[in-house]
JSON list of C-alpha atoms in Angstrom, two decimals:
[
{"chain": "A", "resi": 1, "resn": "UNK", "atom": "CA", "xyz": [-24.39, -10.75, -33.56]},
{"chain": "A", "resi": 2, "resn": "UNK", "atom": "CA", "xyz": [-21.68, -7.86, -32.85]},
{"chain": "A", "resi": 3, "resn": "UNK", "atom": "CA", "xyz": [-23.95, -7.68, -29.32]},
{"chain": "A", "resi": 4, "resn": "UNK", "atom": "CA", "xyz": [-23.49, -11.00, -28.22]},
{"chain": "A", "resi": 5, "resn": "UNK", "atom": "CA", "xyz": [-19.41, -11.04, -29.22]},
{"chain": "A", "resi": 6, "resn": "UNK", "atom": "CA", "xyz": [-19.33, -8.05, -27.01]},
{"chain": "A", "resi": 7, "resn": "UNK", "atom": "CA", "xyz": [-21.69, -9.76, -24.25]},
{"chain": "A", "resi": 8, "resn": "UNK", "atom": "CA", "xyz": [-19.16, -12.57, -24.51]},
{"chain": "A", "resi": 9, "resn": "UNK", "atom": "CA", "xyz": [-15.92, -10.61, -24.54]},
{"chain": "A", "resi": 10, "resn": "UNK", "atom": "CA", "xyz": [-17.65, -8.83, -21.53]},
{"chain": "A", "resi": 11, "resn": "UNK", "atom": "CA", "xyz": [-18.01, -12.06, -19.31]},
{"chain": "A", "resi": 12, "resn": "UNK", "atom": "CA", "xyz": [-15.26, -13.47, -20.41]},
{"chain": "A", "resi": 13, "resn": "UNK", "atom": "CA", "xyz": [-13.24, -10.80, -18.89]},
{"chain": "A", "resi": 14, "resn": "UNK", "atom": "CA", "xyz": [-15.51, -10.91, -15.56]},
{"chain": "A", "resi": 15, "resn": "UNK", "atom": "CA", "xyz": [-14.77, -14.56, -15.21]},
{"chain": "A", "resi": 16, "resn": "UNK", "atom": "CA", "xyz": [-10.66, -13.52, -15.30]},
{"chain": "A", "resi": 17, "resn": "UNK", "atom": "CA", "xyz": [-11.18, -11.16, -13.08]},
{"chain": "A", "resi": 18, "resn": "UNK", "atom": "CA", "xyz": [-10.02, -11.88, -9.43]},
{"chain": "A", "resi": 19, "resn": "UNK", "atom": "CA", "xyz": [-13.99, -11.98, -7.48]},
{"chain": "A", "resi": 20, "resn": "UNK", "atom": "CA", "xyz": [-13.38, -14.28, -4.48]},
{"chain": "A", "resi": 21, "resn": "UNK", "atom": "CA", "xyz": [-10.97, -15.59, -1.87]},
{"chain": "A", "resi": 22, "resn": "UNK", "atom": "CA", "xyz": [-11.38, -18.32, -3.17]},
{"chain": "A", "resi": 23, "resn": "UNK", "atom": "CA", "xyz": [-9.74, -17.45, -6.13]},
{"chain": "A", "resi": 24, "resn": "UNK", "atom": "CA", "xyz": [-6.34, -15.84, -4.75]},
{"chain": "A", "resi": 25, "resn": "UNK", "atom": "CA", "xyz": [-6.21, -19.10, -2.97]},
{"chain": "A", "resi": 26, "resn": "UNK", "atom": "CA", "xyz": [-6.33, -21.93, -5.37]},
{"chain": "A", "resi": 27, "resn": "UNK", "atom": "CA", "xyz": [-5.85, -19.54, -8.86]},
{"chain": "A", "resi": 28, "resn": "UNK", "atom": "CA", "xyz": [-3.13, -17.86, -7.52]},
{"chain": "A", "resi": 29, "resn": "UNK", "atom": "CA", "xyz": [-2.15, -19.59, -5.54]},
{"chain": "A", "resi": 30, "resn": "UNK", "atom": "CA", "xyz": [-1.12, -17.08, -2.88]},
{"chain": "A", "resi": 31, "resn": "UNK", "atom": "CA", "xyz": [-2.43, -16.36, 0.74]},
{"chain": "A", "resi": 32, "resn": "UNK", "atom": "CA", "xyz": [-5.55, -13.93, 1.61]},
{"chain": "A", "resi": 33, "resn": "UNK", "atom": "CA", "xyz": [-4.03, -11.79, 4.54]},
{"chain": "A", "resi": 34, "resn": "UNK", "atom": "CA", "xyz": [-7.29, -9.81, 4.07]},
{"chain": "A", "resi": 35, "resn": "UNK", "atom": "CA", "xyz": [-10.42, -8.89, 2.68]},
{"chain": "A", "resi": 36, "resn": "UNK", "atom": "CA", "xyz": [-11.38, -4.80, 2.91]},
{"chain": "A", "resi": 37, "resn": "UNK", "atom": "CA", "xyz": [-15.14, -3.96, 1.62]},
{"chain": "A", "resi": 38, "resn": "UNK", "atom": "CA", "xyz": [-16.20, -1.43, -0.43]},
{"chain": "A", "resi": 39, "resn": "UNK", "atom": "CA", "xyz": [-16.66, 2.02, 1.52]},
{"chain": "A", "resi": 40, "resn": "UNK", "atom": "CA", "xyz": [-17.77, 5.78, -0.57]},
{"chain": "A", "resi": 41, "resn": "UNK", "atom": "CA", "xyz": [-15.80, 8.50, -0.53]},
{"chain": "A", "resi": 42, "resn": "UNK", "atom": "CA", "xyz": [-16.65, 12.24, -1.12]},
{"chain": "A", "resi": 43, "resn": "UNK", "atom": "CA", "xyz": [-13.88, 14.50, -1.79]},
{"chain": "A", "resi": 44, "resn": "UNK", "atom": "CA", "xyz": [-13.86, 15.63, 0.98]},
{"chain": "A", "resi": 45, "resn": "UNK", "atom": "CA", "xyz": [-12.49, 12.22, 2.22]},
{"chain": "A", "resi": 46, "resn": "UNK", "atom": "CA", "xyz": [-10.93, 10.97, 0.34]},
{"chain": "A", "resi": 47, "resn": "UNK", "atom": "CA", "xyz": [-12.21, 6.56, -0.50]},
{"chain": "A", "resi": 48, "resn": "UNK", "atom": "CA", "xyz": [-11.49, 5.05, 3.00]},
{"chain": "A", "resi": 49, "resn": "UNK", "atom": "CA", "xyz": [-9.22, 7.56, 4.41]},
{"chain": "A", "resi": 50, "resn": "UNK", "atom": "CA", "xyz": [-10.65, 8.57, 8.43]},
{"chain": "A", "resi": 51, "resn": "UNK", "atom": "CA", "xyz": [-13.33, 4.99, 7.95]},
{"chain": "A", "resi": 52, "resn": "UNK", "atom": "CA", "xyz": [-11.71, 3.32, 10.55]},
{"chain": "A", "resi": 53, "resn": "UNK", "atom": "CA", "xyz": [-12.52, 5.75, 12.70]},
{"chain": "A", "resi": 54, "resn": "UNK", "atom": "CA", "xyz": [-15.40, 6.69, 11.70]},
{"chain": "A", "resi": 55, "resn": "UNK", "atom": "CA", "xyz": [-19.00, 5.21, 14.15]},
{"chain": "A", "resi": 56, "resn": "UNK", "atom": "CA", "xyz": [-20.77, 4.34, 10.89]},
{"chain": "A", "resi": 57, "resn": "UNK", "atom": "CA", "xyz": [-18.75, 2.49, 9.10]},
{"chain": "A", "resi": 58, "resn": "UNK", "atom": "CA", "xyz": [-17.47, -0.60, 11.85]},
{"chain": "A", "resi": 59, "resn": "UNK", "atom": "CA", "xyz": [-18.22, -3.53, 9.29]},
{"chain": "A", "resi": 60, "resn": "UNK", "atom": "CA", "xyz": [-14.44, -1.49, 7.73]},
{"chain": "A", "resi": 61, "resn": "UNK", "atom": "CA", "xyz": [-12.97, -1.44, 10.06]},
{"chain": "A", "resi": 62, "resn": "UNK", "atom": "CA", "xyz": [-13.51, -4.99, 12.31]},
{"chain": "A", "resi": 63, "resn": "UNK", "atom": "CA", "xyz": [-12.06, -6.04, 8.34]},
{"chain": "A", "resi": 64, "resn": "UNK", "atom": "CA", "xyz": [-8.60, -3.81, 8.67]},
{"chain": "A", "resi": 65, "resn": "UNK", "atom": "CA", "xyz": [-7.84, -5.39, 12.60]},
{"chain": "A", "resi": 66, "resn": "UNK", "atom": "CA", "xyz": [-8.96, -9.03, 11.58]},
{"chain": "A", "resi": 67, "resn": "UNK", "atom": "CA", "xyz": [-5.94, -8.17, 8.06]},
{"chain": "A", "resi": 68, "resn": "UNK", "atom": "CA", "xyz": [-3.80, -6.35, 11.43]},
{"chain": "A", "resi": 69, "resn": "UNK", "atom": "CA", "xyz": [-4.05, -9.47, 13.05]},
{"chain": "A", "resi": 70, "resn": "UNK", "atom": "CA", "xyz": [-3.02, -11.64, 10.41]},
{"chain": "A", "resi": 71, "resn": "UNK", "atom": "CA", "xyz": [-0.55, -9.94, 9.56]},
{"chain": "A", "resi": 72, "resn": "UNK", "atom": "CA", "xyz": [0.59, -9.97, 13.12]},
{"chain": "A", "resi": 73, "resn": "UNK", "atom": "CA", "xyz": [0.70, -13.51, 13.72]},
{"chain": "A", "resi": 74, "resn": "UNK", "atom": "CA", "xyz": [2.38, -14.72, 9.70]},
{"chain": "A", "resi": 75, "resn": "UNK", "atom": "CA", "xyz": [5.38, -13.01, 11.65]},
{"chain": "A", "resi": 76, "resn": "UNK", "atom": "CA", "xyz": [5.20, -14.33, 14.96]},
{"chain": "A", "resi": 77, "resn": "UNK", "atom": "CA", "xyz": [8.77, -16.22, 15.07]},
{"chain": "A", "resi": 78, "resn": "UNK", "atom": "CA", "xyz": [10.61, -13.88, 12.65]},
{"chain": "A", "resi": 79, "resn": "UNK", "atom": "CA", "xyz": [8.26, -10.67, 13.52]},
{"chain": "A", "resi": 80, "resn": "UNK", "atom": "CA", "xyz": [8.51, -7.43, 9.68]},
{"chain": "A", "resi": 81, "resn": "UNK", "atom": "CA", "xyz": [9.20, -3.98, 10.82]},
{"chain": "A", "resi": 82, "resn": "UNK", "atom": "CA", "xyz": [8.56, -2.84, 7.29]},
{"chain": "A", "resi": 83, "resn": "UNK", "atom": "CA", "xyz": [5.96, -2.89, 5.29]},
{"chain": "A", "resi": 84, "resn": "UNK", "atom": "CA", "xyz": [5.42, -1.92, 1.66]},
{"chain": "A", "resi": 85, "resn": "UNK", "atom": "CA", "xyz": [1.88, -2.00, -0.59]},
{"chain": "A", "resi": 86, "resn": "UNK", "atom": "CA", "xyz": [1.26, -2.37, -4.47]},
{"chain": "A", "resi": 87, "resn": "UNK", "atom": "CA", "xyz": [-1.05, -3.51, -6.63]},
{"chain": "A", "resi": 88, "resn": "UNK", "atom": "CA", "xyz": [-0.82, -4.30, -10.32]},
{"chain": "A", "resi": 89, "resn": "UNK", "atom": "CA", "xyz": [-2.21, -1.05, -11.86]},
{"chain": "A", "resi": 90, "resn": "UNK", "atom": "CA", "xyz": [-3.30, 1.69, -10.10]},
{"chain": "A", "resi": 91, "resn": "UNK", "atom": "CA", "xyz": [-7.40, 1.85, -8.57]},
{"chain": "A", "resi": 92, "resn": "UNK", "atom": "CA", "xyz": [-6.96, -0.33, -7.36]},
{"chain": "A", "resi": 93, "resn": "UNK", "atom": "CA", "xyz": [-6.65, 0.69, -3.21]},
{"chain": "A", "resi": 94, "resn": "UNK", "atom": "CA", "xyz": [-2.76, -0.27, -2.36]},
{"chain": "A", "resi": 95, "resn": "UNK", "atom": "CA", "xyz": [-3.05, 3.41, -0.91]},
{"chain": "A", "resi": 96, "resn": "UNK", "atom": "CA", "xyz": [-6.35, 2.86, 1.27]},
{"chain": "A", "resi": 97, "resn": "UNK", "atom": "CA", "xyz": [-4.55, -0.40, 2.60]},
{"chain": "A", "resi": 98, "resn": "UNK", "atom": "CA", "xyz": [-1.64, 1.35, 3.58]},
{"chain": "A", "resi": 99, "resn": "UNK", "atom": "CA", "xyz": [-3.85, 4.40, 5.39]},
{"chain": "A", "resi": 100, "resn": "UNK", "atom": "CA", "xyz": [-5.49, 1.53, 7.29]},
{"chain": "A", "resi": 101, "resn": "UNK", "atom": "CA", "xyz": [-2.84, -0.79, 8.33]},
{"chain": "A", "resi": 102, "resn": "UNK", "atom": "CA", "xyz": [-0.96, 1.72, 9.96]},
{"chain": "A", "resi": 103, "resn": "UNK", "atom": "CA", "xyz": [-4.33, 3.65, 11.68]},
{"chain": "A", "resi": 104, "resn": "UNK", "atom": "CA", "xyz": [-4.69, -0.57, 13.04]},
{"chain": "A", "resi": 105, "resn": "UNK", "atom": "CA", "xyz": [-0.96, -0.19, 14.05]},
{"chain": "A", "resi": 106, "resn": "UNK", "atom": "CA", "xyz": [-0.52, 3.20, 15.87]},
{"chain": "A", "resi": 107, "resn": "UNK", "atom": "CA", "xyz": [-3.28, 1.76, 18.01]},
{"chain": "A", "resi": 108, "resn": "UNK", "atom": "CA", "xyz": [-0.43, -0.47, 19.82]},
{"chain": "A", "resi": 109, "resn": "UNK", "atom": "CA", "xyz": [2.49, 1.19, 18.25]},
{"chain": "A", "resi": 110, "resn": "UNK", "atom": "CA", "xyz": [4.69, 3.76, 17.14]},
{"chain": "A", "resi": 111, "resn": "UNK", "atom": "CA", "xyz": [3.98, 3.57, 13.39]},
{"chain": "A", "resi": 112, "resn": "UNK", "atom": "CA", "xyz": [5.14, 6.09, 10.13]},
{"chain": "A", "resi": 113, "resn": "UNK", "atom": "CA", "xyz": [3.64, 5.94, 7.48]},
{"chain": "A", "resi": 114, "resn": "UNK", "atom": "CA", "xyz": [6.03, 6.82, 4.29]},
{"chain": "A", "resi": 115, "resn": "UNK", "atom": "CA", "xyz": [5.03, 7.67, 1.01]},
{"chain": "A", "resi": 116, "resn": "UNK", "atom": "CA", "xyz": [6.93, 5.83, -1.95]},
{"chain": "A", "resi": 117, "resn": "UNK", "atom": "CA", "xyz": [4.83, 6.65, -4.95]},
{"chain": "A", "resi": 118, "resn": "UNK", "atom": "CA", "xyz": [7.25, 9.91, -6.39]},
{"chain": "A", "resi": 119, "resn": "UNK", "atom": "CA", "xyz": [5.19, 9.15, -9.75]},
{"chain": "A", "resi": 120, "resn": "UNK", "atom": "CA", "xyz": [1.14, 9.69, -8.58]},
{"chain": "A", "resi": 121, "resn": "UNK", "atom": "CA", "xyz": [1.92, 10.60, -5.05]},
{"chain": "A", "resi": 122, "resn": "UNK", "atom": "CA", "xyz": [-1.61, 10.93, -2.92]},
{"chain": "A", "resi": 123, "resn": "UNK", "atom": "CA", "xyz": [-0.47, 10.57, 0.76]},
{"chain": "A", "resi": 124, "resn": "UNK", "atom": "CA", "xyz": [0.26, 13.56, 1.25]},
{"chain": "A", "resi": 125, "resn": "UNK", "atom": "CA", "xyz": [-2.63, 15.14, 0.05]},
{"chain": "A", "resi": 126, "resn": "UNK", "atom": "CA", "xyz": [-5.34, 12.52, 1.46]},
{"chain": "A", "resi": 127, "resn": "UNK", "atom": "CA", "xyz": [-3.81, 13.71, 4.66]},
{"chain": "A", "resi": 128, "resn": "UNK", "atom": "CA", "xyz": [-4.09, 17.69, 3.61]},
{"chain": "A", "resi": 129, "resn": "UNK", "atom": "CA", "xyz": [-0.42, 18.46, 3.50]},
{"chain": "A", "resi": 130, "resn": "UNK", "atom": "CA", "xyz": [0.48, 21.41, 0.77]},
{"chain": "A", "resi": 131, "resn": "UNK", "atom": "CA", "xyz": [1.94, 20.11, -2.49]},
{"chain": "A", "resi": 132, "resn": "UNK", "atom": "CA", "xyz": [5.19, 21.64, -0.95]},
{"chain": "A", "resi": 133, "resn": "UNK", "atom": "CA", "xyz": [5.90, 20.00, 2.01]},
{"chain": "A", "resi": 134, "resn": "UNK", "atom": "CA", "xyz": [9.41, 18.36, 1.62]},
{"chain": "A", "resi": 135, "resn": "UNK", "atom": "CA", "xyz": [9.44, 14.81, 2.17]},
{"chain": "A", "resi": 136, "resn": "UNK", "atom": "CA", "xyz": [10.97, 12.17, 0.97]},
{"chain": "A", "resi": 137, "resn": "UNK", "atom": "CA", "xyz": [11.84, 12.51, -2.06]},
{"chain": "A", "resi": 138, "resn": "UNK", "atom": "CA", "xyz": [13.58, 15.31, -0.07]},
{"chain": "A", "resi": 139, "resn": "UNK", "atom": "CA", "xyz": [15.35, 12.60, 2.11]},
{"chain": "A", "resi": 140, "resn": "UNK", "atom": "CA", "xyz": [16.43, 10.55, 0.53]},
{"chain": "A", "resi": 141, "resn": "UNK", "atom": "CA", "xyz": [18.88, 14.45, -1.37]},
{"chain": "A", "resi": 142, "resn": "UNK", "atom": "CA", "xyz": [19.57, 15.81, 1.32]},
{"chain": "A", "resi": 143, "resn": "UNK", "atom": "CA", "xyz": [17.91, 18.80, 1.00]},
{"chain": "A", "resi": 144, "resn": "UNK", "atom": "CA", "xyz": [15.34, 18.51, 4.23]},
{"chain": "A", "resi": 145, "resn": "UNK", "atom": "CA", "xyz": [16.47, 16.88, 7.93]},
{"chain": "A", "resi": 146, "resn": "UNK", "atom": "CA", "xyz": [13.51, 14.57, 9.00]},
{"chain": "A", "resi": 147, "resn": "UNK", "atom": "CA", "xyz": [12.17, 17.20, 11.21]},
{"chain": "A", "resi": 148, "resn": "UNK", "atom": "CA", "xyz": [10.80, 19.42, 8.10]},
{"chain": "A", "resi": 149, "resn": "UNK", "atom": "CA", "xyz": [9.36, 16.15, 6.04]},
{"chain": "A", "resi": 150, "resn": "UNK", "atom": "CA", "xyz": [7.46, 14.27, 8.79]},
{"chain": "A", "resi": 151, "resn": "UNK", "atom": "CA", "xyz": [3.93, 15.78, 9.63]},
{"chain": "A", "resi": 152, "resn": "UNK", "atom": "CA", "xyz": [2.11, 13.76, 13.55]},
{"chain": "A", "resi": 153, "resn": "UNK", "atom": "CA", "xyz": [-1.39, 13.26, 12.71]},
{"chain": "A", "resi": 154, "resn": "UNK", "atom": "CA", "xyz": [-3.55, 14.45, 15.80]},
{"chain": "A", "resi": 155, "resn": "UNK", "atom": "CA", "xyz": [-6.11, 11.78, 15.18]},
{"chain": "A", "resi": 156, "resn": "UNK", "atom": "CA", "xyz": [-4.81, 8.54, 14.27]},
{"chain": "A", "resi": 157, "resn": "UNK", "atom": "CA", "xyz": [-1.80, 9.11, 16.28]},
{"chain": "A", "resi": 158, "resn": "UNK", "atom": "CA", "xyz": [1.55, 7.98, 13.77]},
{"chain": "A", "resi": 159, "resn": "UNK", "atom": "CA", "xyz": [3.94, 9.80, 11.86]},
{"chain": "A", "resi": 160, "resn": "UNK", "atom": "CA", "xyz": [3.17, 10.81, 7.85]},
{"chain": "A", "resi": 161, "resn": "UNK", "atom": "CA", "xyz": [6.46, 11.08, 5.11]},
{"chain": "A", "resi": 162, "resn": "UNK", "atom": "CA", "xyz": [4.97, 12.50, 2.30]},
{"chain": "A", "resi": 163, "resn": "UNK", "atom": "CA", "xyz": [6.55, 11.87, -0.82]},
{"chain": "A", "resi": 164, "resn": "UNK", "atom": "CA", "xyz": [8.15, 15.70, -1.67]},
{"chain": "A", "resi": 165, "resn": "UNK", "atom": "CA", "xyz": [9.38, 16.97, -4.48]},
{"chain": "A", "resi": 166, "resn": "UNK", "atom": "CA", "xyz": [8.49, 14.86, -7.45]},
{"chain": "A", "resi": 167, "resn": "UNK", "atom": "CA", "xyz": [11.76, 13.51, -8.98]},
{"chain": "A", "resi": 168, "resn": "UNK", "atom": "CA", "xyz": [12.48, 13.28, -12.06]},
{"chain": "A", "resi": 169, "resn": "UNK", "atom": "CA", "xyz": [14.44, 10.07, -11.68]},
{"chain": "A", "resi": 170, "resn": "UNK", "atom": "CA", "xyz": [12.69, 7.87, -8.86]},
{"chain": "A", "resi": 171, "resn": "UNK", "atom": "CA", "xyz": [13.56, 4.96, -9.38]},
{"chain": "A", "resi": 172, "resn": "UNK", "atom": "CA", "xyz": [17.45, 6.14, -8.83]},
{"chain": "A", "resi": 173, "resn": "UNK", "atom": "CA", "xyz": [16.34, 7.48, -5.89]},
{"chain": "A", "resi": 174, "resn": "UNK", "atom": "CA", "xyz": [14.68, 4.53, -4.06]},
{"chain": "A", "resi": 175, "resn": "UNK", "atom": "CA", "xyz": [17.97, 2.01, -5.22]},
{"chain": "A", "resi": 176, "resn": "UNK", "atom": "CA", "xyz": [20.05, 4.95, -3.32]},
{"chain": "A", "resi": 177, "resn": "UNK", "atom": "CA", "xyz": [22.53, 3.88, -1.16]},
{"chain": "A", "resi": 178, "resn": "UNK", "atom": "CA", "xyz": [20.73, 7.00, 0.65]},
{"chain": "A", "resi": 179, "resn": "UNK", "atom": "CA", "xyz": [17.02, 5.15, 0.73]},
{"chain": "A", "resi": 180, "resn": "UNK", "atom": "CA", "xyz": [18.16, 2.38, 2.41]},
{"chain": "A", "resi": 181, "resn": "UNK", "atom": "CA", "xyz": [19.88, 4.00, 4.56]},
{"chain": "A", "resi": 182, "resn": "UNK", "atom": "CA", "xyz": [16.50, 6.57, 5.57]},
{"chain": "A", "resi": 183, "resn": "UNK", "atom": "CA", "xyz": [14.95, 3.12, 6.45]},
{"chain": "A", "resi": 184, "resn": "UNK", "atom": "CA", "xyz": [17.81, 1.82, 7.88]},
{"chain": "A", "resi": 185, "resn": "UNK", "atom": "CA", "xyz": [16.97, 4.41, 10.81]},
{"chain": "A", "resi": 186, "resn": "UNK", "atom": "CA", "xyz": [13.49, 4.86, 10.49]},
{"chain": "A", "resi": 187, "resn": "UNK", "atom": "CA", "xyz": [13.34, 1.34, 11.73]},
{"chain": "A", "resi": 188, "resn": "UNK", "atom": "CA", "xyz": [15.23, 1.71, 15.00]},
{"chain": "A", "resi": 189, "resn": "UNK", "atom": "CA", "xyz": [13.08, 4.96, 15.24]},
{"chain": "A", "resi": 190, "resn": "UNK", "atom": "CA", "xyz": [9.64, 3.44, 14.81]},
{"chain": "A", "resi": 191, "resn": "UNK", "atom": "CA", "xyz": [7.71, -0.01, 15.88]},
{"chain": "A", "resi": 192, "resn": "UNK", "atom": "CA", "xyz": [6.36, 0.26, 12.35]},
{"chain": "A", "resi": 193, "resn": "UNK", "atom": "CA", "xyz": [6.99, 1.34, 9.01]},
{"chain": "A", "resi": 194, "resn": "UNK", "atom": "CA", "xyz": [4.41, 1.52, 6.36]},
{"chain": "A", "resi": 195, "resn": "UNK", "atom": "CA", "xyz": [5.62, 2.07, 2.63]},
{"chain": "A", "resi": 196, "resn": "UNK", "atom": "CA", "xyz": [3.09, 2.77, 0.37]},
{"chain": "A", "resi": 197, "resn": "UNK", "atom": "CA", "xyz": [4.52, 1.95, -3.43]},
{"chain": "A", "resi": 198, "resn": "UNK", "atom": "CA", "xyz": [4.34, 1.98, -7.61]},
{"chain": "A", "resi": 199, "resn": "UNK", "atom": "CA", "xyz": [1.94, -0.34, -9.21]},
{"chain": "A", "resi": 200, "resn": "UNK", "atom": "CA", "xyz": [3.87, -2.89, -10.70]},
{"chain": "A", "resi": 201, "resn": "UNK", "atom": "CA", "xyz": [3.01, -3.27, -14.32]},
{"chain": "A", "resi": 202, "resn": "UNK", "atom": "CA", "xyz": [3.81, 0.89, -14.59]},
{"chain": "A", "resi": 203, "resn": "UNK", "atom": "CA", "xyz": [7.75, 1.11, -13.34]},
{"chain": "A", "resi": 204, "resn": "UNK", "atom": "CA", "xyz": [9.65, -1.36, -11.22]},
{"chain": "A", "resi": 205, "resn": "UNK", "atom": "CA", "xyz": [9.51, 1.20, -8.21]},
{"chain": "A", "resi": 206, "resn": "UNK", "atom": "CA", "xyz": [7.92, -1.93, -6.20]},
{"chain": "A", "resi": 207, "resn": "UNK", "atom": "CA", "xyz": [10.49, -4.62, -7.36]},
{"chain": "A", "resi": 208, "resn": "UNK", "atom": "CA", "xyz": [13.30, -1.88, -5.56]},
{"chain": "A", "resi": 209, "resn": "UNK", "atom": "CA", "xyz": [11.44, -2.08, -2.61]},
{"chain": "A", "resi": 210, "resn": "UNK", "atom": "CA", "xyz": [10.76, -5.26, -2.36]},
{"chain": "A", "resi": 211, "resn": "UNK", "atom": "CA", "xyz": [14.30, -5.15, -1.43]},
{"chain": "A", "resi": 212, "resn": "UNK", "atom": "CA", "xyz": [14.23, -3.48, 1.46]},
{"chain": "A", "resi": 213, "resn": "UNK", "atom": "CA", "xyz": [11.59, -4.86, 3.54]},
{"chain": "A", "resi": 214, "resn": "UNK", "atom": "CA", "xyz": [9.80, -7.36, 5.85]},
{"chain": "A", "resi": 215, "resn": "UNK", "atom": "CA", "xyz": [6.94, -8.63, 3.53]},
{"chain": "A", "resi": 216, "resn": "UNK", "atom": "CA", "xyz": [4.93, -7.05, 0.85]},
{"chain": "A", "resi": 217, "resn": "UNK", "atom": "CA", "xyz": [1.40, -6.73, 0.20]},
{"chain": "A", "resi": 218, "resn": "UNK", "atom": "CA", "xyz": [0.42, -7.61, -3.45]},
{"chain": "A", "resi": 219, "resn": "UNK", "atom": "CA", "xyz": [-3.78, -5.36, -3.73]},
{"chain": "A", "resi": 220, "resn": "UNK", "atom": "CA", "xyz": [-6.36, -6.81, -5.41]},
{"chain": "A", "resi": 221, "resn": "UNK", "atom": "CA", "xyz": [-9.03, -4.55, -6.64]},
{"chain": "A", "resi": 222, "resn": "UNK", "atom": "CA", "xyz": [-12.27, -7.52, -6.93]},
{"chain": "A", "resi": 223, "resn": "UNK", "atom": "CA", "xyz": [-14.13, -7.77, -9.56]},
{"chain": "A", "resi": 224, "resn": "UNK", "atom": "CA", "xyz": [-11.82, -5.97, -11.39]},
{"chain": "A", "resi": 225, "resn": "UNK", "atom": "CA", "xyz": [-8.02, -6.70, -12.49]},
{"chain": "A", "resi": 226, "resn": "UNK", "atom": "CA", "xyz": [-7.53, -9.67, -14.51]},
{"chain": "A", "resi": 227, "resn": "UNK", "atom": "CA", "xyz": [-5.87, -12.65, -12.72]},
{"chain": "A", "resi": 228, "resn": "UNK", "atom": "CA", "xyz": [-2.87, -12.81, -15.10]},
{"chain": "A", "resi": 229, "resn": "UNK", "atom": "CA", "xyz": [-2.49, -9.04, -14.54]},
{"chain": "A", "resi": 230, "resn": "UNK", "atom": "CA", "xyz": [-2.08, -10.12, -10.93]},
{"chain": "A", "resi": 231, "resn": "UNK", "atom": "CA", "xyz": [-0.03, -12.79, -11.67]},
{"chain": "A", "resi": 232, "resn": "UNK", "atom": "CA", "xyz": [2.61, -11.45, -13.46]},
{"chain": "A", "resi": 233, "resn": "UNK", "atom": "CA", "xyz": [2.96, -9.05, -10.89]},
{"chain": "A", "resi": 234, "resn": "UNK", "atom": "CA", "xyz": [3.63, -11.23, -7.64]},
{"chain": "A", "resi": 235, "resn": "UNK", "atom": "CA", "xyz": [5.89, -13.04, -10.69]},
{"chain": "A", "resi": 236, "resn": "UNK", "atom": "CA", "xyz": [7.88, -9.97, -10.73]},
{"chain": "A", "resi": 237, "resn": "UNK", "atom": "CA", "xyz": [8.49, -9.57, -7.12]},
{"chain": "A", "resi": 238, "resn": "UNK", "atom": "CA", "xyz": [9.77, -13.60, -6.10]},
{"chain": "A", "resi": 239, "resn": "UNK", "atom": "CA", "xyz": [12.11, -13.42, -8.91]},
{"chain": "A", "resi": 240, "resn": "UNK", "atom": "CA", "xyz": [13.49, -10.29, -6.91]},
{"chain": "A", "resi": 241, "resn": "UNK", "atom": "CA", "xyz": [12.93, -12.41, -3.96]},
{"chain": "A", "resi": 242, "resn": "UNK", "atom": "CA", "xyz": [10.46, -10.23, -2.16]},
{"chain": "A", "resi": 243, "resn": "UNK", "atom": "CA", "xyz": [7.62, -11.73, 0.83]},
{"chain": "A", "resi": 244, "resn": "UNK", "atom": "CA", "xyz": [4.61, -11.58, -0.59]},
{"chain": "A", "resi": 245, "resn": "UNK", "atom": "CA", "xyz": [1.29, -10.69, 1.71]}
]
C-alpha cells in the first residue's frame, strides 16, 4: 500500500512537470523560443559547454541557432540588445543557454557574456578563469577597470565578464546606479549583451536585472520543474514589467 501511494504521488508530480512544447504554450501560457536537447558533459567539459562547436553534436548546434533566430525574429520591430536568462531553480540549464546563445550570436556580432549570478557563479569556471579573476562585482564597486575584467574567448570570439569577487550584498550591487551605468556603457561597446542571473525562486536578483534588459529568457528543464514553480517565477517577473521570452 505504501509503495502504491508513493508511486501515485510520484506520477502526479511528473504529470505536473513541464514535459512538452504544448505544455509551455497551453499550460504555462508562454511562447516557446527554443528546445535544446540534453548533452552529457564530462568533468573537464561541463554540460553543454562547447557543444555548439562540436561537429558530433550537430543537433545541439542547430537547436541553438534555431533559438537565436527565434529571438531575433521576435524583436524585429524593436531590436533587443540586452538578454538575460533565468530559471525557477538551480540546475535547469540557464547558464548553458546563456553561454551557447552568446556563442551563436557571436558568430555574427560583437557579444559580451556576463555572469550576474553572484551567489553561485559558474561562467568564470566554465571558461577556465581562476576564482580571483576580477569581474562584475569589481566593476560595480569600482575596484577594477573593464579591461581587467574582460576575458576574450578565442574559440568563439566573445568577451566574458565573470562574477568577480562574491559580494555579501548582490542585490544591492545589481540595483545600484553603477550597474545601470555599466550596462549603458556595454551597450555602446557591444552589439549584444547576454546576462546570466540567479533563479527566481531563490532570490530576487533576476527581478532586479529584468528592469535593465530588453528580454528575459525563462529556462525550464523538461520533466523536472513543476508547473506551479514556473508560473510563480514568471508571475514575479511580469509583476515588475519584465518582457519574457
